[in-house]
XYZ file of C-alpha atoms in Angstrom:
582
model
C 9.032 -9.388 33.159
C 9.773 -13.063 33.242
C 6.904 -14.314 31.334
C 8.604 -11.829 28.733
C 11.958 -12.803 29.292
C 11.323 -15.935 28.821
C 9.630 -15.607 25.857
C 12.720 -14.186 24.496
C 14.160 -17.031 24.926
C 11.797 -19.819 23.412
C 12.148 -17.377 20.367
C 16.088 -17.661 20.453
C 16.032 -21.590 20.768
C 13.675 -21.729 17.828
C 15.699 -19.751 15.515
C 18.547 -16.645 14.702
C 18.227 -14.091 17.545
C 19.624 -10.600 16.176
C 21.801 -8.975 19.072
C 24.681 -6.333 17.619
C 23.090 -3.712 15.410
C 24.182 -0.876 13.757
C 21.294 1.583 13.812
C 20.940 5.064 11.107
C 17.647 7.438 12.174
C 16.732 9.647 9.724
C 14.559 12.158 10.763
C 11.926 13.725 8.121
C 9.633 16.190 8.574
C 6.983 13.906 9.236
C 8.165 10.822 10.643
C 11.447 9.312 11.698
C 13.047 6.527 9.643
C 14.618 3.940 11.915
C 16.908 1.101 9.766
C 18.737 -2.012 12.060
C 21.571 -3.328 10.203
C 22.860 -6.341 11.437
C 24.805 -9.725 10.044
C 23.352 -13.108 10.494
C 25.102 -16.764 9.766
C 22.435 -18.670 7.746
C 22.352 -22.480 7.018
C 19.343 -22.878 4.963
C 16.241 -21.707 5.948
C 16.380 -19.978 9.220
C 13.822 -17.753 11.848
C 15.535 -14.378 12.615
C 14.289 -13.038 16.030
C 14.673 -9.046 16.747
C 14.484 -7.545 20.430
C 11.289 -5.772 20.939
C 10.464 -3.053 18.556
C 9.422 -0.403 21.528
C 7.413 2.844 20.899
C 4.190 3.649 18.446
C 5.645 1.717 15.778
C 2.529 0.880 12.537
C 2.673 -2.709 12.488
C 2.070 -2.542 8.979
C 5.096 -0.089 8.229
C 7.745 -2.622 8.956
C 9.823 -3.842 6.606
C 12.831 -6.646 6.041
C 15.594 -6.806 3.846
C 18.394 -9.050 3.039
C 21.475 -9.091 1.030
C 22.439 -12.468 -0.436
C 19.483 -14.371 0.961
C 15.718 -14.644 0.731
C 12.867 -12.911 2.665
C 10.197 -15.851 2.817
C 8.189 -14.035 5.326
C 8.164 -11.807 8.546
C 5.661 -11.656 11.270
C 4.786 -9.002 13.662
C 3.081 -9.195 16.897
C 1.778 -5.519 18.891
C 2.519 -6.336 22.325
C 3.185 -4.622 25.398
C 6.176 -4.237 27.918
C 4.879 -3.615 31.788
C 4.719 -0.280 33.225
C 7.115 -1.163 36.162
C 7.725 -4.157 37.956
C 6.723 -6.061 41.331
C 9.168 -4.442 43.402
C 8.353 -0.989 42.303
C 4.665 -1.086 43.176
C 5.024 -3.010 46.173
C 7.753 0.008 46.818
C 5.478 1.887 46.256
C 2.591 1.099 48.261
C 5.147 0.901 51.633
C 5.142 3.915 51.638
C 2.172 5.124 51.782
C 0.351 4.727 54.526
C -2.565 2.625 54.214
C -5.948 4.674 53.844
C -8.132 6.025 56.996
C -11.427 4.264 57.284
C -14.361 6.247 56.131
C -15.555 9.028 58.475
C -12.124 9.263 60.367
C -10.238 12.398 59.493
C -6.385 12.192 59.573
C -3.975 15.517 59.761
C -2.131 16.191 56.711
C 1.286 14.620 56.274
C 3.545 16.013 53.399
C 5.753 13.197 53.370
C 2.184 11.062 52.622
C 1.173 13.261 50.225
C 4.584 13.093 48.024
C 4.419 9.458 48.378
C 0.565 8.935 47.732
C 1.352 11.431 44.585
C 4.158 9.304 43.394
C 2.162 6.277 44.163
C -0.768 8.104 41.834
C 2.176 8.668 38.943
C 3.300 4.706 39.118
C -0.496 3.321 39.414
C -1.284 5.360 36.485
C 1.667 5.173 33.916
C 0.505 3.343 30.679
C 2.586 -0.143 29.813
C 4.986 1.229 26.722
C 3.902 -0.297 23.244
C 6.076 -2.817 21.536
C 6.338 -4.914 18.493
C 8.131 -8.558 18.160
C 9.022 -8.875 15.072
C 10.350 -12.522 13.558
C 11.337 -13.324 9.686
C 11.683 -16.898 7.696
C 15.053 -16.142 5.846
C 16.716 -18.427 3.438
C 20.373 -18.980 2.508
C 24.168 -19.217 3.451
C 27.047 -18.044 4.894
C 27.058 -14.162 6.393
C 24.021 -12.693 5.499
C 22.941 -8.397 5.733
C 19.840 -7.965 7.190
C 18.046 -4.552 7.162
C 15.262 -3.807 9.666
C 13.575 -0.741 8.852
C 10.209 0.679 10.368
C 9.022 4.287 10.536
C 8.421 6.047 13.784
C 5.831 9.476 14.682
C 6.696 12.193 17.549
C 9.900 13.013 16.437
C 10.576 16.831 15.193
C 13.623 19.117 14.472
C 13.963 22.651 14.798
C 17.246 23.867 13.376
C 19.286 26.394 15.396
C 22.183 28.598 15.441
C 25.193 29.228 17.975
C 27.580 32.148 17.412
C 31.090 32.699 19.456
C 32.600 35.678 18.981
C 36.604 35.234 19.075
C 39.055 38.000 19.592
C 41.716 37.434 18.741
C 41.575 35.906 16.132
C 38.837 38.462 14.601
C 36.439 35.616 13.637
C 32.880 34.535 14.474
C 32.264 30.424 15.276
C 28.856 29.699 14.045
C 28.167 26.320 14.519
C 24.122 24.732 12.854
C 22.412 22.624 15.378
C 19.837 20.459 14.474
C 17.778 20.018 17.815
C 15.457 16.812 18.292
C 12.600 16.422 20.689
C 12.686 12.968 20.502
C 9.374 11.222 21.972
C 8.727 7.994 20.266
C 9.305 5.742 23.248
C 12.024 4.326 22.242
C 15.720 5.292 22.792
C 18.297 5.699 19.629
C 21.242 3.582 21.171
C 24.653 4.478 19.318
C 22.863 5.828 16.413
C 23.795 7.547 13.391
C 21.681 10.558 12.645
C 20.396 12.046 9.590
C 18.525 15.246 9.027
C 16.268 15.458 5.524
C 13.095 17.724 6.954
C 12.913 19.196 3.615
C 10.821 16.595 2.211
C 8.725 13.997 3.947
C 9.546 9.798 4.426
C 9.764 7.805 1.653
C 7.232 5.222 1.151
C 8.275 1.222 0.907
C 8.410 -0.385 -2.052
C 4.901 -2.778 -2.426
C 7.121 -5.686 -4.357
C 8.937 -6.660 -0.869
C 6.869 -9.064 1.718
C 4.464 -7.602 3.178
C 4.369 -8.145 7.228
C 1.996 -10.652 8.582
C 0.283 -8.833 12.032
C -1.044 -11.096 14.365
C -3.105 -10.800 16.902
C -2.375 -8.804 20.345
C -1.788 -11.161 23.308
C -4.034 -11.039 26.259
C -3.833 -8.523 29.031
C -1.102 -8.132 31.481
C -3.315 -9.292 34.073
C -0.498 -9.075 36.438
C 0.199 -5.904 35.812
C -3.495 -4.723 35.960
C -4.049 -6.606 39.652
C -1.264 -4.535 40.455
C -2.676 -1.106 39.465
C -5.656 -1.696 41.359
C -3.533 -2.547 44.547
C -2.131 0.497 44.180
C -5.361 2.655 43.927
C -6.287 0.855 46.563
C -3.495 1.643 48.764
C -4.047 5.230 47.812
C -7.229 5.666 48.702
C -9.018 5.553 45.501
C -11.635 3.025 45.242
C -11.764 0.447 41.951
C -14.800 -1.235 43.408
C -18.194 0.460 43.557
C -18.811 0.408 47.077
C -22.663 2.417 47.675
C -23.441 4.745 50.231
C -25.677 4.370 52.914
C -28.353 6.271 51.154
C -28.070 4.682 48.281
C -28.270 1.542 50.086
C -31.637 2.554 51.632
C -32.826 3.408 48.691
C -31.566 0.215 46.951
C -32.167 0.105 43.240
C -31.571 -2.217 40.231
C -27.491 -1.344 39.773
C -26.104 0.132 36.523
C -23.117 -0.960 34.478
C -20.682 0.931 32.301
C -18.618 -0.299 29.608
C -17.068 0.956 26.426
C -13.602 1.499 24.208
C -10.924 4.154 24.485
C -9.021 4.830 21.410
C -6.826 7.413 19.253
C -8.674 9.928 17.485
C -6.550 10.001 14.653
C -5.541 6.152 14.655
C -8.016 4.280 16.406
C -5.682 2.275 17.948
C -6.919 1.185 20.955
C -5.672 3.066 24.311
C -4.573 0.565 27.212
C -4.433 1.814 30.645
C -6.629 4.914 30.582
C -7.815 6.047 33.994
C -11.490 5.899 33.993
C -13.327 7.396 36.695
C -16.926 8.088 37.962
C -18.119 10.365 40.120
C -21.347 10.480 41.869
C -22.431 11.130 45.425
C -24.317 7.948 45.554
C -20.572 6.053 45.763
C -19.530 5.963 49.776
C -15.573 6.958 48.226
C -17.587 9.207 45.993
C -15.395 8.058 42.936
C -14.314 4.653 41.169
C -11.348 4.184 38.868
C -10.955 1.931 36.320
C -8.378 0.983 33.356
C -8.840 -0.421 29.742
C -6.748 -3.510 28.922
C -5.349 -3.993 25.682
C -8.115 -3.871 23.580
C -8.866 -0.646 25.023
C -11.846 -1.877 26.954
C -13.153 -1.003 29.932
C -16.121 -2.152 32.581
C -17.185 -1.169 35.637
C -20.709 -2.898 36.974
C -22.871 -2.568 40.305
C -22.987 0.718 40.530
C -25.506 2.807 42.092
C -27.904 4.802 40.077
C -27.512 8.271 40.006
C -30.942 10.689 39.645
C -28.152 13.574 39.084
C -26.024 11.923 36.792
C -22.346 10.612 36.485
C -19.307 12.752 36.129
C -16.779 10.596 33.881
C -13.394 11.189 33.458
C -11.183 9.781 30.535
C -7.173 10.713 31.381
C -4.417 8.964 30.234
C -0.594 9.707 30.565
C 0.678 12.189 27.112
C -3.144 11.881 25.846
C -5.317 15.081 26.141
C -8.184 14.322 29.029
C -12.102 14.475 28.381
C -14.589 14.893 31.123
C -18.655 14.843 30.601
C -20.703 15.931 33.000
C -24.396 14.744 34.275
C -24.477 11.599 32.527
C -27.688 9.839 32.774
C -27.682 6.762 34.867
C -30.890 5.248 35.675
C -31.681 2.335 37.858
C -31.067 -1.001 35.645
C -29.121 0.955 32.950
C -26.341 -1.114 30.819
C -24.592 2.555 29.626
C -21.879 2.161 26.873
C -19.549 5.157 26.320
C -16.782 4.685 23.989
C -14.364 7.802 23.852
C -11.752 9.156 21.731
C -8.278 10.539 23.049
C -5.694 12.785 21.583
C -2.416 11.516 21.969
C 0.209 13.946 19.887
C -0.136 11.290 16.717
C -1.790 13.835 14.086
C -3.784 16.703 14.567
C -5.982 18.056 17.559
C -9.096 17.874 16.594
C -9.633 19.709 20.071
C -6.793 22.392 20.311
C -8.196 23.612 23.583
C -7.739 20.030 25.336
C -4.818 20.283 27.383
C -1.967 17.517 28.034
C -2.467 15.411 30.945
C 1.694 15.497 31.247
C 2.318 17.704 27.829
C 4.913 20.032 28.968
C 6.619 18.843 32.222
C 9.168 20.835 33.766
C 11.550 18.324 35.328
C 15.372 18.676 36.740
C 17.075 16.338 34.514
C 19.325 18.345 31.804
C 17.272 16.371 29.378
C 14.401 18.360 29.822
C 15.976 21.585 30.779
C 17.142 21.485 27.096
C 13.798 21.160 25.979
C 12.515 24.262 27.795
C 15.086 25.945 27.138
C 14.686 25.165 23.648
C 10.562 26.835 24.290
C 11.937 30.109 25.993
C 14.745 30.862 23.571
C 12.119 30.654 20.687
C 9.478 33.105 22.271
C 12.162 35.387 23.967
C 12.249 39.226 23.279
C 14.605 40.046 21.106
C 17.663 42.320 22.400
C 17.064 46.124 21.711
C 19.400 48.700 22.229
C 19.317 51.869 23.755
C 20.036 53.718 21.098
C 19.738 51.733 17.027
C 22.610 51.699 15.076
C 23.721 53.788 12.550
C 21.449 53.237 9.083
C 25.132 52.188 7.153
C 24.979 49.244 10.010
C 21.444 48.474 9.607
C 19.735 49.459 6.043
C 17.987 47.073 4.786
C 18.841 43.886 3.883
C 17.258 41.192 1.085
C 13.961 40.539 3.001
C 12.191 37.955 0.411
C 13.229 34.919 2.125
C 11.665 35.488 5.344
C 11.711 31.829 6.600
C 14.939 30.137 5.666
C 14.560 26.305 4.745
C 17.333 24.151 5.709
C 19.998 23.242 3.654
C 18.797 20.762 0.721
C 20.015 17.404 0.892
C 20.936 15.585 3.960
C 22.961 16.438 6.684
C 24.555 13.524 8.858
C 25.979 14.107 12.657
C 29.256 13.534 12.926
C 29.837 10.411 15.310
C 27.157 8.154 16.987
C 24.422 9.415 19.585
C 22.311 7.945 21.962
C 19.053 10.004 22.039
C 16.672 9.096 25.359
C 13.253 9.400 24.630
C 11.812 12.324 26.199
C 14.663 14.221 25.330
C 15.678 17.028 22.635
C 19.147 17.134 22.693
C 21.347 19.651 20.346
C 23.559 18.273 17.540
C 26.102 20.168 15.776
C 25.805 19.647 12.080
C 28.188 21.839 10.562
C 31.189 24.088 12.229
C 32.551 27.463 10.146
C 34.537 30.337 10.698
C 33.462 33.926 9.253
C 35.885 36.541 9.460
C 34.479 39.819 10.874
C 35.419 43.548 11.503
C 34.958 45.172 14.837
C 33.615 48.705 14.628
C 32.717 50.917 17.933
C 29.742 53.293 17.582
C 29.261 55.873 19.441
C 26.590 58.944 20.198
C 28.194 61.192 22.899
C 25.002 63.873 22.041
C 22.655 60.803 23.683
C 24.488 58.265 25.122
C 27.881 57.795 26.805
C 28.480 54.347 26.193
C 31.133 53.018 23.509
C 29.187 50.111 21.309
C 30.782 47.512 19.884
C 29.487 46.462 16.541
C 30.915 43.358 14.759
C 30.548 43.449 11.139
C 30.064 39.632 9.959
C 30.465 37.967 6.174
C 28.814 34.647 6.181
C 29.788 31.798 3.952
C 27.403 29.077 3.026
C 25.175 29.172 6.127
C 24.686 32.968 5.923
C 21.147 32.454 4.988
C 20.347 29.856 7.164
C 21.460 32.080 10.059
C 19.225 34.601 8.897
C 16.396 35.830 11.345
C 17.162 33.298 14.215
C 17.090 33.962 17.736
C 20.436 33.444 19.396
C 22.650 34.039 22.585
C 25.729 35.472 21.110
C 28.898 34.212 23.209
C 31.563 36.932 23.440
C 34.585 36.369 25.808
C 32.685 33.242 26.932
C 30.067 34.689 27.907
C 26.258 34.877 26.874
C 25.073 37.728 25.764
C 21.147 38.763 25.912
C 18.873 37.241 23.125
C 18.318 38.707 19.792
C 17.442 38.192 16.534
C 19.886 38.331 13.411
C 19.531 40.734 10.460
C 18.656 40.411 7.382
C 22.182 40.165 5.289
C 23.551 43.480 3.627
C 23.569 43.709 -0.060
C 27.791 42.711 0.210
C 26.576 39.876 2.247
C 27.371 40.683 5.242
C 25.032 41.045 8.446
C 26.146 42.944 11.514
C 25.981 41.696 14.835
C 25.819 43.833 18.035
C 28.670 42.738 21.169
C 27.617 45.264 23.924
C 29.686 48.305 25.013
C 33.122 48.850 25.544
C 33.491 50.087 29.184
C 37.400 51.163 28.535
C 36.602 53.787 25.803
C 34.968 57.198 27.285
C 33.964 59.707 24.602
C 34.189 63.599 26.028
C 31.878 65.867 24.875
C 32.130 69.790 24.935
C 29.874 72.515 24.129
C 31.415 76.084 23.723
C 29.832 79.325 22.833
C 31.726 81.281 20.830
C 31.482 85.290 19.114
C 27.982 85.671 17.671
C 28.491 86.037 14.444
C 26.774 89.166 11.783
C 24.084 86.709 10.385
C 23.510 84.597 13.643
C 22.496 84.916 17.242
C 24.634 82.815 19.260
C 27.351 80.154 17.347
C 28.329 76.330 19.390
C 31.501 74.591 18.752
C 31.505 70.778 19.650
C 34.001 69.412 19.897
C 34.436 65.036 20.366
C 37.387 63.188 22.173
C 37.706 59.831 21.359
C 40.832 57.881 23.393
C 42.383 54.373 22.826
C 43.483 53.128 25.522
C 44.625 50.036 23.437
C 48.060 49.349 21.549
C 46.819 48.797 18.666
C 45.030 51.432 16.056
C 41.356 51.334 16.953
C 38.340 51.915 14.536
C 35.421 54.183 15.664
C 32.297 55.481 14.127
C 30.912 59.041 15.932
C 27.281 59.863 15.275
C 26.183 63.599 16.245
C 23.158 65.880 15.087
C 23.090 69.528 15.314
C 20.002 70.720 16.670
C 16.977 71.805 15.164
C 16.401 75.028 13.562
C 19.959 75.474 13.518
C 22.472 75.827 10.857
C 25.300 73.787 10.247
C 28.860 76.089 10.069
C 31.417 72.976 9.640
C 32.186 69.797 10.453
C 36.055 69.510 11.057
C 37.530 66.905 9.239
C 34.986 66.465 6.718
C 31.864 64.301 7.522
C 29.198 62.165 6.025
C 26.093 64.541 6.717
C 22.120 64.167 6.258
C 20.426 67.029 6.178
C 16.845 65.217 6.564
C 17.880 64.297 10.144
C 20.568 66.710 10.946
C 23.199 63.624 11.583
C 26.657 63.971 10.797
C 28.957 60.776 10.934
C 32.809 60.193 10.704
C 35.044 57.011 10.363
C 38.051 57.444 12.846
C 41.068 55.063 12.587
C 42.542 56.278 16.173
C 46.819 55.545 16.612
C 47.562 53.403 19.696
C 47.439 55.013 23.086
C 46.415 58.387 21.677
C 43.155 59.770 21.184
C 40.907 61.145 18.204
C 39.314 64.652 17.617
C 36.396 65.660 15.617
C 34.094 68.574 15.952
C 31.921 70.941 14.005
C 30.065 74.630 14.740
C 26.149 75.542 14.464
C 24.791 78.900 14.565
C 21.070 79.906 15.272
């Protein structure tokens, strides 16, 4: 860290160093589109300096720009920022106890084992990527400069959050756009921009291009450091041979090779390397690639049976190979390819060393709570609404895009990497009608039914998964359906505890033509002051015939169901009934 630091500050006595910046991210839906905007005071030809470009930035998809001054040239340089520091691993290794001498045996001590884990976690994280970045500008006065580069492992998923408000009678649905934002970096007092309709723009050939030097060496510091803290926790970096191999003392073996991105090749510093052979007195040896993502582990013992290696690295998928010949003299290269997230799996089945991590920060709770609303069951009530509530709606657009164009936040955001926090997009009100449903020949319960008429989001609403607030409250997961022919989508709130439909059978005289004749009759009450709307649903039974329905009703003979619309006074209470005969 002071090596770096001061580094930093060579750069700033040799030229311009950039400090305020106003930053835009633009997320696409295939890479993120990160532009620095800052002002510089030129006098002639001048070196602009940028802090460190951090996360899995192309070196060769960086760009500079200037307003009122020339671009001469601009360097990059991949580097690397350490893992942790001096104090942490030296933390770190305090404590932990230090290892028990082979053939001793040592009780198990849970405070240990957190701290040898979290020593494991440290020893093992990979040193962040980064990218200096310097341009030769020329010209005068207050100069715009325009940084832009293009970042991967950033995605979107748009979703929707309805309140419903009564009084007034009106439904908040408010558009989220929701970021999992892993780049490595973290968007400081950014403004954010949503196009995922269309993928990232390329740059324009006619600017400079960048000129990519080559990666410094390794962080040997860092890497002395990592192999104190294996140490410490009981995993060996140095081939130490068992006393049967030592008996049986043959010409050693040595094993080198590369580690890098499958989909990239970049090269992969600090992957964990291990072997694992009986012949070893620790039984396994770790060791890490540098920047070059190289590796080499010599005098080890050769192994009739084989090596078992292991390639893991922290947000990379992990390979293992088993029996891997190792005879006595043998220089054995094995080079290896890793998934890290950056294009496609070539190996779906190879799991994430740290790909889904359940943590405590809200961060992350977001995140999985993000995963379990979009797999959730959908709510399903006892008893499905009436057909007028739920026919069918205009099904062809089955998998609403988002709106076209672009859609900025409102305000600035600071997005941590790691995160996926929500960000509301766009706030409207849609007026809706409450109805209550009810079925007093199944069910007891009063449902509440809100009739909803979307504006311009209606479609984008459209067969999403959301938690419904009502009186502040959550209400159980479901899916939205399809909009109505008028536009309109209903939108189911629960039951009504306060409203208790009575339900009465009577037999009455048997009539010439019939066996035995039912009247039913329906009570509705309101118990509110204010006139209350109510839909009753009843069937006659089968093989019956229906006598009357008293008032008039909407009735379908094909499934016996006879429906009326109720508008019930205040404090009163609302009669219906009808008559069957067998």
């Amino acid at each position: 860290m002071v090596l770096m630091g001061l580094g930093v500050l060579l750069a700033g006595m040799m030229g311009v160093v950039v400090e305020a910046e106003d930053t835009t991210v633009t997320v696409y839906k295939d890479r993120t589109l990160v532009e620095r905007t800052t002002t510089v005071n030129l006098a002639g030809t001048e070196r602009v300096v940028w802090p460190l470009l951090l996360g899995d930035v192309d070196p060769t998809a960086v760009r500079v720009e200037a307003e009122g001054a020339e671009v001469q040239q601009f360097e990059v340089r991949p580097t690397y920022v350490p893992a942790f520091t001096a104090e942490q691993a030296r933390a770190a290794m305090d404590a932990v106890a230090p290892p028990a001498p082979p053939g001793t045996e040592r009780s198990y001590d849970p405070e240990r084992g957190a701290a040898s884990f979290a020593l494991t976690r440290l020893a093992s994280k990979p040193s962040p990527p980064a990218l200096e970045v310097t341009a030769t500008l020329k010209g005068e006065g207050a100069v715009k400069v325009v940084l832009r580069h293009f970042l991967p492992k950033a995605s979107v998923h748009y979703r929707v959050a309805l309140a419903v408000q009564d009084p007034p009678s009106q439904v908040e649905a408010t558009f989220q756009g929701q970021i999992l934002q892993r780049t490595g970096t973290d968007w400081k007092d950014a403004l954010v921009q949503f196009d995922v309709n269309q993928g990232a723009p390329s740059f324009e050939s006619l600017r400079p291009l960048p000129v990519v030097l080559q990666q410094p060496d390794a962080l040997e510091e860092e890497a002395r450091l990592r192999r104190q803290m294996f140490e410490r926790g009981g995993w060996s970096t140095l081939p130490v041979w068992s006393a049967k191999a030592l008996q049986q003392r043959a010409a050693p073996v040595s094993l080198s090779g590369r580690v890098v991105d499958v989909n990239t090749g970049a090269p992969l510093k600090d992957t964990v390397v291990s072997v694992l052979t009986s012949r070893l007195q620790t039984e396994e040896v770790f060791a890490f690639t540098d920047v070059r993502g190289e590796y080499h582990i010599s005098n080890l013992p050769p192994a009739p049976t084989g090596y078992r290696l292991r390639f893991g690295r922290e947000g990379a998928s992990v390979q293992l190979y088993e029996a891997v010949a190792a005879p006595a003299g043998a220089n054995l290269r094995f080079d290896e390819q890793l998934w890290t997230g950056a294009g496609p799996n070539p190996e779906p089945s190879s799991p994430l060393t740290y790909g889904c991590y359940i943590g405590n920060s809200p961060q992350e709770l977001a995140y999985i709570d993000f995963m379990v609303a979009g797999v959730g069951p959908t709510e399903l009530l006892p008893i499905p609404p009436p057909r007028d509530f739920a026919r069918e709606g205009d099904t062809s657009q089955k998998n609403p895009m988002p709106p076209a164009g672009r859609l900025v936040a409102p305000g600035r955001h600071t997005l941590r990497d790691g995160t996926s926090p929500r960000v509301p997009l766009i706030t409207e009100h849609w007026p809706m009608t409450l109805h209550r449903q009810v079925f007093p020949a199944q069910d007891p319960a009063t449902y509440l039914i809100a009739e909803v008429r979307p504006s311009s989001l209606g479609e984008l609403v459209m067969y999403r998964y959301v938690h419904p607030l009502v009186d502040g409250k959550p209400r159980t997961l479901l899916k939205l359906t399809p909009l109505r022919p008028d536009n309109t989508f209903t939108l189911p709130l629960g039951t009504d505890p306060k409203v208790q439909v009575v339900r009465t059978v009577q037999r009455v005289p048997v009539q010439w033509n019939a066996r035995e004749v039912h009247d039913v009759t329906l009570r509705v009450p309101n118990p509110y002051p204010v006139p209350m709307s109510v839909r009753v649903l009843d069937t006659w039974p089968q093989g019956s015939r229906l006598v009357r329905a008293t008032p008039d009703a909407q009735r379908d003979d094909a499934t016996r169901g006879l429906t009326w619309d109720l508008k019930v006074p205040p404090s009163s209470t609302g009669t219906v009934s009808f008559q069957y005969s067998r």
